[in-house]
Amino acid sequence: MAEVEWPRAMMAAGPGRDSPGMAPGTARNSMGTARNSMGTARNSMGLLRALLVAALAAGSCQGNSVHRKIYISLNHTAPCVRLLNATHQIGCQSSLSGDTGVIHVVEQEQDLEWALSKGPHPPYMILLDGKLFSREVLMQLKGTSRISGLAVAAASPAPSQGFSPGLKCPNDGFGVYSDSYGPQFSHCNGSEWNPGGSGISYEDFPFPIFLLQDANETQLIKECFRAHNVPSAPGSVPQFPLCALQLQSHMHAAASTQSCMRRSSLQSAFSINPEIVCDPLLDFNVWSSLQPINASGRLQPEQRVVMAATRVDSHSFFWNVAPGAEAAVGSFVALLAAAQALHGAPGAQSLPRNVLFVFFQGETFDYIGSSRLVFDMEQEKFPVGLENIGAFLELGQVSLRNNSMLWMHTDPVSRRNQSVESQVQALLAALRGSGSGSGVSLQEPGVSQPLPPSSFQRFLRSRSIPGVVLSDHRAQFHNRYFQSIYDTAESIGMRYPEGMSPEEQLDFVTDTAKALAQVATALARALFTLAGGENGTESIRAQEKTVTRLLYGFLLNSNNSWFQSLIKPDQKGILGPFPQHYVAVSSPTNTTQLLQAVLGNLTGSSANLSREQCQNPGKTPGTLPELYEYWWVQGPLDGNSSSRVPGCVRSGVRLSPALSPAFELRRWDSREFSTWTESRWKDIRARIFLVASRELELLTLALGVLVLLLSLLCTFLINSKASLLFGIPDPPSASGY
C-alpha cells in the first residue's frame, strides 16, 4: 500500500522544486529524507516479496511431494469407454471429477455380499478377480448405489469356460438377412454363432470400469486393502484411515450418435473453438491386386476380378485392448501369405482374370469397411465396380481347425438363382481341388444353413455375387474368447520353447503357423484356378516362415527386426509389444500402416530409385504412379552394425476410406449403415490413497476455515499498521518555494 501512495506524495510536492515559505536547502533536505524513507520502504517490501516468492516456490515443491505421498497412480490400466450408435449408448463413464470408493477385493462370489449390503463404508470400489467378470456379477453391481466403480484384474490363465463380452448374434441387422431377404435366417434364427456371448460390451454402465494390466499394480492394491480395509477381528468393522481407489473416465457424449453429432456440428458452425464431443469410428481399408490396376481409372464392365477378402479389426470390453488372434489376425495373416504365394506363381501376371485382395477395417462395428467399399463402388469412386466381381472368397475365423477341416459357407437365398448356383458350384469345386495336397479338407455345412457374420453379406445386399466364406466352424464359433481380452496368441496355440530370445521366436515355426500356411496354400491355389490358371497349382505354396513372422509381429511384438526393415523411417512410433487391432477414431491406425507395409513387401518389388525419386515418383519417367505406390523403407541392418540399408519398394498396395457412408450422407440415425461413434474425454486416471473418516474431514475443513479467517485478520491488522511496522513516515505537507 505504501508503495502505491508514495508517488502521489511526490507529485503533490512537485518534481524537484522547493516548497513556498521554506528555504531552498530545507526543502531539498525534506525531499531527500522522503526519498530515503521511500527507498527503505521499497527495500522492505522487496524483501517481503522475495520471501513470499520463495515461500510459494517451496510450497509448490512441498505440494508436489505431498501429492506423491498421498496418491499412488496406476499407470497400466485400460478403461471401458462410451460408444454410441443411432439408437443408444454403451460402455462406461465416471462423474466429472472421477468416482471414489473404499476398496473391496472380491476373489469369490460370496465376497460381494460385504460391498452390496453389509459394509459400513459405502460406496465401494470393487477389485474383481477376472474369473468372476461376468454378466451376472455386473448386473448385480449395476443395480445398487453402494458401488462407485470396478477394477478388473485380468485372469491368468484365461477362464477355461470361455469369456465373450460380445453379442450372441454379431452385427445383427446389418447383414444381408432381413424381413425381405431370407427372413427365416434373420436375427441369427436357428444359428446362434456366438452362444457364449454375454453382451456386456453392449450394455451401458453408470460407473467406471478399468482393466488392471500390470500384476504388480494389482498386488499393490491388494496389499493396501489387507493393511487398512480388513477388520482386525471377526465381527468388527475396519477402522479409518481406509484404502480407497479413484477412477476418472468422464465421457463428453451422451444418448446417441445423432445427439452427439448434431451437438458437435452446431459447435463447429457457430463457435471459434468448437467442443467436439464424439468422433466416428474410422480408418482405411487396405487393398492390392495381382495385376496392377489404375487407381484413378475404372475397369470396363466386361472385365472380371476374383475378390479375396478378410477383416482386420477386433474389439473387447476395454478401450484399445483388442488382440483379436482368432477373430482377425489369423485370417488376415493367411490372406497375406496367400497373396505372396500367388504373386510368386509362374504365369500369375498373365492370368485371364485379375485377383483383388481387400483387408476391411471396422467390420466389428456393423461392417464399416465393407459397407463403405460397396458404397464407393456404387458411386464409381473405386476403380472396381460391383459388376466386375466374378467371384468372392472370404476368410473368416480359420485358426482353430478340427482335423484340418475348413467349412465352405454359402448363401442359400442367392443360390436359388440358377446362374448364381452354377457359379457357386464352380467356386466350391475349385476350393475342393485346392485342398488336396495342401493338408486342408474342405466341406459344405449344408445348403440350408445361412452365411456366418461376414463382409460378403454387405456385397450381397447390393448384388447377387457368387461367393464362399471359409471358416474353421460349421455352426457356432470355436472361438470361446470372441471379442475379448483373452483372444490372444496363446488362445490359438502359439507356444515357444523356453529360453528363446525375441529374435529366435520371430523365426520359430509354430504349429499354428504351419496350420495357417496350409490354409494360405489352399486359398492361393483356389484363387489361381478361379483367375483362369490351369496348370502348375502344385508349385504354389505359402511360406511357413512368413506366416510365423506375421503371427509374431501382429500378436506379440511388432517392434522386431523384420517389421523394422519394412517401414518408412518416420514410422518407428507404430511399433511396439502386444499390438492391438481396435479400429479407433484416428487413422490410419498402427495395424493399417503395418499391414500396408507388409503387403507391399510381400507382393511388391525393389525399385532402383534414389530417395528423392522414390518419394516423388511422378517426376521420374517410367514410374507409372497411377499403377504403383512407392515406399522408401528403412531396410535391414547392414551386417553387425546399427546402420541400415534403405531402399525403394514398388507395389500396388493402396488405401481406401473405411468411414461409414452414414457420416458421408449425414444420416446419423441410419439403420442401413453403421453409425458407431466414440465419445471424447479429457482425463483417464486411476489412483489409490488413504481416506480419513467423515468426522476428521469435517474437522480438517473447520480448521482450514479458521486458519483462513485468522490469516485475513492478520493481513488487515498488518496493512493498517504498515507505517508503524515498516517505519514509513507520513508524507510531507504541501509547501511552496
Short mmCIF file of N, CA, C and O in Angstrom, two decimals, residues 22 112 202 234 415 515 523 664 691:
data_model
loop_
_atom_site.label_atom_id
_atom_site.label_comp_id
_atom_site.label_asym_id
_atom_site.label_seq_id
_atom_site.Cartn_x
_atom_site.Cartn_y
_atom_site.Cartn_z
N MET A 22 9.70 28.06 2.51
CA MET A 22 10.80 27.29 3.08
C MET A 22 12.07 27.67 2.37
O MET A 22 12.08 28.01 1.19
N LEU A 112 -18.89 -60.55 -2.52
CA LEU A 112 -19.69 -59.41 -2.97
C LEU A 112 -20.66 -58.93 -1.89
O LEU A 112 -21.04 -57.76 -1.87
N TYR A 202 -22.12 -54.34 -24.86
CA TYR A 202 -23.16 -53.52 -25.45
C TYR A 202 -24.17 -53.05 -24.41
O TYR A 202 -25.27 -52.65 -24.74
N PRO A 234 -12.98 -60.84 13.76
CA PRO A 234 -14.27 -61.25 13.19
C PRO A 234 -15.42 -60.50 13.84
O PRO A 234 -15.47 -60.34 15.06
N ARG A 415 -28.47 -68.66 -54.05
CA ARG A 415 -28.24 -69.89 -54.81
C ARG A 415 -29.52 -70.45 -55.44
O ARG A 415 -29.47 -71.38 -56.24
N ALA A 515 -0.26 -74.67 -39.61
CA ALA A 515 -1.67 -74.88 -39.98
C ALA A 515 -2.19 -73.73 -40.83
O ALA A 515 -2.91 -73.95 -41.82
N LEU A 523 -5.89 -71.49 -50.29
CA LEU A 523 -6.53 -70.29 -50.81
C LEU A 523 -5.82 -69.78 -52.07
O LEU A 523 -6.47 -69.43 -53.06
N GLU A 664 -20.92 -39.74 -44.37
CA GLU A 664 -20.81 -39.03 -45.64
C GLU A 664 -22.16 -38.40 -46.00
O GLU A 664 -22.23 -37.28 -46.51
N VAL A 691 -8.12 -42.72 2.81
CA VAL A 691 -9.18 -41.75 3.06
C VAL A 691 -9.50 -41.75 4.55
O VAL A 691 -9.56 -42.80 5.20
#
